[in-house]
Coordinates of N, CA, C and O in Angstrom, one line a residue:
Q1 N -0.8 -14.1 15.4 CA -1.8 -13.4 14.7 C -1.2 -12.3 13.9 O -0.4 -11.5 14.3
V2 N -1.6 -12.3 12.6 CA -1.0 -11.3 11.6 C -1.6 -10.0 11.9 O -2.9 -9.9 12.0
Q3 N -0.8 -9.0 11.9 CA -1.3 -7.6 12.0 C -0.5 -6.7 11.1 O 0.7 -6.9 10.9
L4 N -1.3 -5.8 10.5 CA -0.7 -4.7 9.7 C -1.1 -3.4 10.3 O -2.2 -3.1 10.5
A5 N -0.1 -2.6 10.5 CA -0.3 -1.3 11.2 C 0.2 -0.2 10.3 O 1.4 -0.1 10.0
E6 N -0.7 0.6 9.8 CA -0.4 1.8 8.9 C -0.2 3.0 9.8 O -0.8 3.2 10.8
S7 N 0.7 3.9 9.3 CA 0.9 5.2 9.9 C 1.4 6.1 8.8 O 1.9 5.7 7.8
G8 N 1.4 7.4 9.1 CA 2.0 8.4 8.3 C 1.0 9.3 7.5 O 1.4 10.2 6.8
G9 N -0.3 9.0 7.6 CA -1.2 9.8 6.8 C -1.3 11.2 7.4 O -0.7 11.5 8.5
G10 N -2.0 12.1 6.7 CA -2.1 13.4 7.2 C -2.7 14.4 6.1 O -3.2 13.9 5.1
S11 N -2.6 15.6 6.3 CA -3.0 16.6 5.4 C -1.9 17.4 4.8 O -1.0 17.9 5.6
V12 N -1.9 17.6 3.5 CA -0.8 18.4 2.9 C -1.4 19.2 1.8 O -2.6 18.9 1.3
Q13 N -0.7 20.2 1.3 CA -1.1 20.9 0.1 C -0.6 20.3 -1.2 O 0.3 19.5 -1.2
T14 N -1.3 20.7 -2.3 CA -0.9 20.2 -3.6 C 0.6 20.4 -3.8 O 1.2 21.5 -3.5
G15 N 1.2 19.3 -4.3 CA 2.7 19.4 -4.5 C 3.5 18.9 -3.3 O 4.7 18.7 -3.4
G16 N 2.9 18.6 -2.2 CA 3.6 18.2 -1.0 C 3.9 16.7 -1.1 O 3.5 16.0 -2.0
S17 N 4.5 16.2 0.0 CA 4.9 14.8 0.1 C 4.5 14.2 1.5 O 4.4 14.9 2.5
L18 N 4.3 12.9 1.4 CA 4.0 12.2 2.6 C 4.6 10.8 2.5 O 4.8 10.3 1.3
I19 N 5.0 10.2 3.6 CA 5.4 8.8 3.5 C 4.6 8.0 4.5 O 4.4 8.3 5.6
L20 N 4.0 6.9 3.9 CA 3.2 6.0 4.7 C 4.0 4.8 5.1 O 4.8 4.3 4.3
S21 N 3.7 4.2 6.2 CA 4.4 3.0 6.7 C 3.4 1.9 7.0 O 2.3 2.2 7.5
C22 N 3.8 0.7 6.7 CA 3.0 -0.5 7.0 C 3.9 -1.5 7.7 O 4.7 -2.1 7.1
A23 N 3.7 -1.6 9.0 CA 4.5 -2.5 9.8 C 3.7 -3.8 10.0 O 2.6 -3.8 10.4
A24 N 4.4 -4.9 9.6 CA 3.8 -6.2 9.6 C 4.3 -7.0 10.8 O 5.5 -6.9 11.2
S25 N 3.4 -7.8 11.4 CA 3.8 -8.7 12.5 C 3.0 -10.0 12.4 O 1.9 -10.0 11.9
G26 N 3.6 -11.0 12.9 CA 2.8 -12.3 13.0 C 3.0 -13.2 11.8 O 2.5 -14.3 11.8
F27 N 3.7 -12.7 10.8 CA 3.9 -13.6 9.6 C 4.9 -14.6 9.9 O 6.0 -14.4 10.5
T28 N 4.7 -15.9 9.5 CA 5.7 -16.9 9.6 C 6.5 -17.1 8.3 O 7.5 -17.7 8.3
S29 N 6.0 -16.5 7.2 CA 6.7 -16.6 6.0 C 7.4 -15.2 5.7 O 6.8 -14.2 5.9
R30 N 8.7 -15.4 5.3 CA 9.4 -14.1 4.9 C 9.0 -13.7 3.5 O 9.3 -12.5 3.1
S31 N 8.4 -14.5 2.8 CA 7.9 -14.2 1.4 C 6.5 -13.8 1.4 O 5.6 -14.6 1.8
R32 N 6.2 -12.5 1.0 CA 4.9 -12.1 1.0 C 4.7 -11.0 0.0 O 5.7 -10.4 -0.5
R33 N 3.5 -10.7 -0.4 CA 3.2 -9.6 -1.3 C 2.5 -8.5 -0.4 O 1.5 -8.8 0.2
V34 N 3.0 -7.3 -0.5 CA 2.5 -6.2 0.3 C 2.1 -5.1 -0.6 O 2.9 -4.7 -1.5
S35 N 0.9 -4.7 -0.5 CA 0.4 -3.6 -1.5 C -0.3 -2.5 -0.7 O -0.8 -2.7 0.4
W36 N -0.3 -1.4 -1.4 CA -1.1 -0.2 -0.9 C -2.3 -0.1 -1.8 O -2.2 -0.1 -3.1
F37 N -3.5 0.1 -1.2 CA -4.7 0.4 -1.9 C -5.2 1.7 -1.4 O -4.8 2.2 -0.3
R38 N -6.1 2.4 -2.1 CA -6.7 3.6 -1.6 C -8.2 3.6 -2.1 O -8.6 3.0 -3.1
Q39 N -9.0 4.3 -1.3 CA -10.4 4.4 -1.6 C -10.8 5.8 -1.2 O -10.8 6.2 -0.1
A40 N -11.3 6.5 -2.2 CA -11.8 7.8 -2.1 C -13.3 7.7 -1.9 O -14.0 6.8 -2.3
P41 N -14.0 8.7 -1.2 CA -15.4 8.7 -1.0 C -16.2 8.5 -2.3 O -15.9 9.2 -3.3
G42 N -17.1 7.5 -2.3 CA -17.9 7.3 -3.5 C -17.2 6.5 -4.6 O -17.8 6.3 -5.7
K43 N -16.0 6.1 -4.4 CA -15.2 5.4 -5.4 C -14.8 4.0 -5.0 O -14.8 3.7 -3.8
E44 N -14.4 3.2 -5.9 CA -14.0 1.8 -5.6 C -12.6 1.9 -5.1 O -11.8 2.7 -5.4
R45 N -12.2 0.9 -4.3 CA -10.9 0.7 -3.8 C -10.0 0.3 -5.0 O -10.4 -0.5 -5.8
E46 N -8.8 1.0 -5.1 CA -7.9 0.7 -6.2 C -6.5 0.5 -5.7 O -6.1 1.0 -4.7
G47 N -5.8 -0.4 -6.4 CA -4.4 -0.7 -6.1 C -3.5 0.5 -6.5 O -3.7 1.1 -7.6
V48 N -2.6 0.8 -5.6 CA -1.6 1.9 -5.9 C -0.3 1.4 -6.2 O 0.4 1.8 -7.2
A49 N 0.2 0.5 -5.3 CA 1.6 -0.1 -5.6 C 1.7 -1.4 -4.8 O 1.0 -1.7 -3.8
C50 N 2.6 -2.2 -5.3 CA 2.8 -3.6 -4.7 C 4.3 -3.9 -4.6 O 5.1 -3.5 -5.5
L51 N 4.7 -4.6 -3.6 CA 6.1 -5.0 -3.4 C 6.1 -6.5 -3.0 O 5.3 -6.9 -2.2
Y52 N 7.0 -7.3 -3.6 CA 7.2 -8.6 -3.3 C 8.5 -8.7 -2.4 O 9.6 -8.3 -2.9
T53 N 8.3 -9.1 -1.2 CA 9.4 -9.0 -0.2 C 10.5 -9.9 -0.5 O 11.7 -9.7 -0.1
V54 N 10.3 -11.0 -1.2 CA 11.4 -12.0 -1.5 C 12.5 -11.4 -2.3 O 13.7 -11.8 -2.1
D55 N 12.1 -10.5 -3.3 CA 13.2 -10.0 -4.1 C 13.1 -8.5 -4.3 O 13.9 -7.9 -5.0
G56 N 12.1 -7.8 -3.6 CA 12.0 -6.4 -3.6 C 11.4 -5.9 -4.9 O 11.4 -4.6 -5.1
S57 N 10.9 -6.7 -5.8 CA 10.3 -6.2 -7.0 C 9.0 -5.5 -6.7 O 8.3 -5.8 -5.8
T58 N 8.7 -4.5 -7.6 CA 7.6 -3.6 -7.3 C 6.8 -3.4 -8.6 O 7.2 -3.6 -9.7
L59 N 5.5 -3.1 -8.4 CA 4.6 -2.7 -9.4 C 3.9 -1.4 -9.0 O 3.6 -1.3 -7.8
T60 N 3.6 -0.5 -9.9 CA 3.0 0.7 -9.5 C 1.8 1.0 -10.5 O 2.0 0.8 -11.7
A61 N 0.7 1.5 -10.0 CA -0.4 1.9 -10.9 C 0.0 3.1 -11.8 O 0.8 4.0 -11.3
D62 N -0.5 3.1 -13.0 CA -0.2 4.2 -13.9 C -0.5 5.6 -13.3 O 0.2 6.6 -13.6
S63 N -1.6 5.7 -12.5 CA -2.0 6.9 -12.0 C -1.1 7.6 -11.1 O -1.1 8.8 -10.8
V64 N -0.1 6.8 -10.5 CA 0.8 7.4 -9.5 C 2.3 7.1 -9.9 O 3.2 7.5 -9.2
K65 N 2.5 6.5 -11.1 CA 3.8 6.2 -11.5 C 4.6 7.5 -11.7 O 4.2 8.5 -12.2
G66 N 5.8 7.4 -11.2 CA 6.7 8.6 -11.2 C 6.5 9.5 -10.1 O 7.4 10.4 -9.8
R67 N 5.5 9.3 -9.3 CA 5.3 10.2 -8.1 C 5.3 9.4 -6.8 O 5.8 9.9 -5.8
F68 N 4.9 8.1 -6.8 CA 4.8 7.3 -5.6 C 5.9 6.2 -5.8 O 6.1 5.6 -6.9
T69 N 6.5 5.8 -4.7 CA 7.5 4.8 -4.7 C 7.3 3.9 -3.5 O 7.1 4.3 -2.3
I70 N 7.2 2.6 -3.7 CA 7.1 1.6 -2.6 C 8.4 1.0 -2.4 O 9.2 0.7 -3.3
S71 N 8.7 0.8 -1.1 CA 10.0 0.2 -0.7 C 9.8 -0.6 0.6 O 8.8 -0.5 1.2
Q72 N 10.9 -1.3 1.0 CA 10.8 -2.1 2.2 C 12.0 -1.9 3.1 O 13.1 -1.6 2.6
D73 N 11.8 -2.2 4.4 CA 12.9 -2.3 5.3 C 12.8 -3.7 5.9 O 11.9 -3.9 6.8
N74 N 13.5 -4.6 5.5 CA 13.4 -6.0 5.9 C 13.6 -6.2 7.4 O 12.9 -6.9 8.1
A75 N 14.5 -5.4 7.9 CA 14.9 -5.6 9.4 C 13.7 -5.1 10.2 O 13.5 -5.7 11.3
K76 N 12.9 -4.2 9.7 CA 11.7 -3.7 10.5 C 10.4 -4.3 10.0 O 9.4 -4.0 10.5
S77 N 10.5 -5.2 9.0 CA 9.3 -5.8 8.4 C 8.3 -4.7 8.1 O 7.1 -4.8 8.4
T78 N 8.8 -3.7 7.5 CA 8.0 -2.5 7.2 C 8.0 -2.2 5.7 O 9.1 -2.2 5.1
V79 N 6.9 -1.9 5.1 CA 6.8 -1.4 3.8 C 6.4 0.0 3.8 O 5.5 0.4 4.5
Y80 N 7.0 0.8 2.9 CA 6.8 2.3 2.9 C 6.2 2.7 1.5 O 6.4 2.0 0.5
L81 N 5.4 3.7 1.6 CA 4.9 4.3 0.3 C 5.3 5.8 0.4 O 4.7 6.6 1.1
Q82 N 6.3 6.2 -0.4 CA 6.7 7.5 -0.5 C 5.8 8.2 -1.6 O 5.8 7.8 -2.7
M83 N 5.1 9.3 -1.2 CA 4.2 9.9 -2.1 C 4.7 11.4 -2.3 O 4.7 12.2 -1.3
N84 N 5.1 11.7 -3.5 CA 5.5 13.0 -3.9 C 4.6 13.7 -4.9 O 3.8 13.0 -5.5
S85 N 4.7 15.0 -5.0 CA 3.9 15.7 -6.0 C 2.4 15.4 -5.8 O 1.7 15.1 -6.8
L86 N 2.0 15.4 -4.6 CA 0.6 15.0 -4.3 C -0.4 16.0 -5.0 O -0.2 17.2 -5.1
K87 N -1.5 15.4 -5.4 CA -2.6 16.1 -6.0 C -3.9 15.9 -5.2 O -4.1 14.9 -4.5
P88 N -4.9 16.8 -5.4 CA -6.1 16.6 -4.7 C -6.8 15.3 -5.0 O -7.4 14.7 -4.1
E89 N -6.6 14.8 -6.2 CA -7.2 13.5 -6.5 C -6.6 12.3 -5.8 O -7.0 11.2 -5.9
D90 N -5.5 12.6 -5.1 CA -4.8 11.5 -4.3 C -5.5 11.4 -2.9 O -5.2 10.5 -2.2
T91 N -6.4 12.3 -2.6 CA -7.1 12.3 -1.4 C -7.9 11.0 -1.2 O -8.7 10.7 -2.1
A92 N -7.7 10.2 -0.2 CA -8.3 8.9 0.0 C -7.9 8.3 1.3 O -6.9 8.8 2.0
M93 N -8.6 7.3 1.7 CA -8.1 6.4 2.8 C -7.2 5.4 2.1 O -7.5 4.7 1.1
Y94 N -6.0 5.3 2.7 CA -5.0 4.4 2.2 C -4.9 3.1 3.1 O -4.7 3.3 4.3
Y95 N -4.9 2.0 2.4 CA -4.8 0.7 3.1 C -3.6 -0.1 2.7 O -3.3 -0.2 1.6
C96 N -3.1 -0.8 3.7 CA -2.0 -1.7 3.5 C -2.6 -3.1 3.4 O -3.5 -3.4 4.3
A97 N -2.2 -3.9 2.5 CA -2.7 -5.3 2.4 C -1.6 -6.2 2.1 O -0.6 -5.9 1.5
A98 N -1.7 -7.5 2.6 CA -0.6 -8.4 2.4 C -1.2 -9.8 2.3 O -2.3 -10.1 2.8
D99 N -0.4 -10.7 1.7 CA -0.7 -12.1 1.6 C 0.6 -12.8 1.3 O 1.6 -12.3 1.0
V100 N 0.5 -14.2 1.5 CA 1.6 -15.0 1.3 C 1.4 -16.0 0.1 O 0.2 -16.2 -0.3
P101 N 2.4 -16.5 -0.4 CA 2.3 -17.5 -1.5 C 1.5 -18.7 -1.1 O 1.5 -19.1 0.0
P102 N 0.7 -19.3 -2.1 CA 0.6 -18.9 -3.5 C -0.4 -17.7 -3.6 O -1.5 -17.7 -3.0
Y103 N 0.0 -16.8 -4.4 CA -0.8 -15.6 -4.5 C -2.0 -15.9 -5.4 O -2.0 -16.7 -6.3
R104 N -3.1 -15.2 -5.1 CA -4.4 -15.5 -5.7 C -4.7 -14.3 -6.7 O -5.5 -13.4 -6.3
G105 N -4.2 -14.4 -7.8 CA -4.5 -13.4 -8.9 C -3.6 -12.3 -8.9 O -2.6 -12.2 -8.2
P106 N -3.8 -11.3 -9.8 CA -2.9 -10.2 -10.0 C -2.9 -9.3 -8.7 O -3.9 -9.4 -7.9
W107 N -1.9 -8.4 -8.6 CA -1.8 -7.7 -7.4 C -2.9 -6.7 -7.1 O -3.1 -6.3 -6.0
T108 N -3.6 -6.3 -8.1 CA -4.7 -5.4 -7.9 C -6.0 -6.1 -7.5 O -7.0 -5.4 -7.2
R109 N -6.0 -7.4 -7.4 CA -7.2 -8.1 -7.1 C -7.4 -8.1 -5.6 O -6.7 -8.7 -4.8
I110 N -8.5 -7.4 -5.1 CA -8.7 -7.2 -3.7 C -8.9 -8.5 -3.0 O -8.4 -8.6 -1.9
P111 N -9.7 -9.4 -3.5 CA -9.9 -10.7 -2.7 C -8.6 -11.5 -2.6 O -8.6 -12.5 -1.9
G112 N -7.6 -11.1 -3.3 CA -6.3 -11.8 -3.2 C -5.5 -11.5 -2.0 O -4.4 -12.1 -1.8
Y113 N -6.0 -10.7 -1.1 CA -5.3 -10.4 0.1 C -6.1 -10.8 1.3 O -7.3 -10.4 1.5
R114 N -5.5 -11.6 2.2 CA -6.2 -12.0 3.4 C -6.0 -11.1 4.5 O -6.8 -11.1 5.5
Y115 N -5.0 -10.2 4.5 CA -4.7 -9.4 5.6 C -4.7 -7.9 5.2 O -4.1 -7.5 4.2
W116 N -5.4 -7.1 6.0 CA -5.6 -5.7 5.8 C -5.4 -4.9 7.0 O -5.7 -5.3 8.1
G117 N -4.8 -3.7 6.8 CA -4.7 -2.8 7.9 C -6.0 -2.0 8.1 O -6.9 -2.1 7.3
Q118 N -6.0 -1.1 9.0 CA -7.2 -0.3 9.3 C -7.3 0.9 8.4 O -8.4 1.5 8.3
G119 N -6.2 1.3 7.8 CA -6.2 2.5 6.9 C -5.7 3.7 7.6 O -5.8 3.9 8.8
T120 N -5.2 4.6 6.7 CA -4.7 5.9 7.2 C -5.2 7.0 6.2 O -5.1 6.7 5.0
Q121 N -5.7 8.1 6.6 CA -6.3 9.1 5.8 C -5.2 10.0 5.2 O -4.3 10.5 5.9
V122 N -5.3 10.2 3.9 CA -4.4 11.2 3.2 C -5.4 12.3 2.6 O -6.3 11.9 1.8
T123 N -5.1 13.5 2.9 CA -5.9 14.6 2.4 C -5.0 15.6 1.7 O -4.1 16.1 2.4
V124 N -5.3 15.9 0.5 CA -4.5 16.9 -0.3 C -5.4 18.0 -0.7 O -6.4 17.9 -1.4
S125 N -5.0 19.2 -0.2 CA -5.8 20.4 -0.5 C -5.2 21.2 -1.6 O -3.9 21.3 -1.7
S126 N -6.0 21.9 -2.4 CA -5.5 22.7 -3.5 C -5.2 24.1 -3.0 O -5.5 24.5 -1.9

């Protein structure tokens, strides 16, 4: 059974940093697409960053480019989201999502992911 377990959320002040972790288990394929999404109250869920485990290539949303970095630790089957220079508008529930090839649409397409974590809250205060 596939499971995604997020951790690392919390509360920080503007300009602070957090690192989120997404630990995957139960996958039979070493090739997968792992992404972080976020959803603020009253807003739609949006893609933040994506990583393809087969080659480590990444994609990042313009809204967080230069501040957020997605990376992986293959040995631990874990994908990280390093978040720096946090702003109040980064406050949201952050979700890890994953899927295996063949991928269904662009990385920002929510129905393209069959597996989701429970989410971890990030709160940035001014």
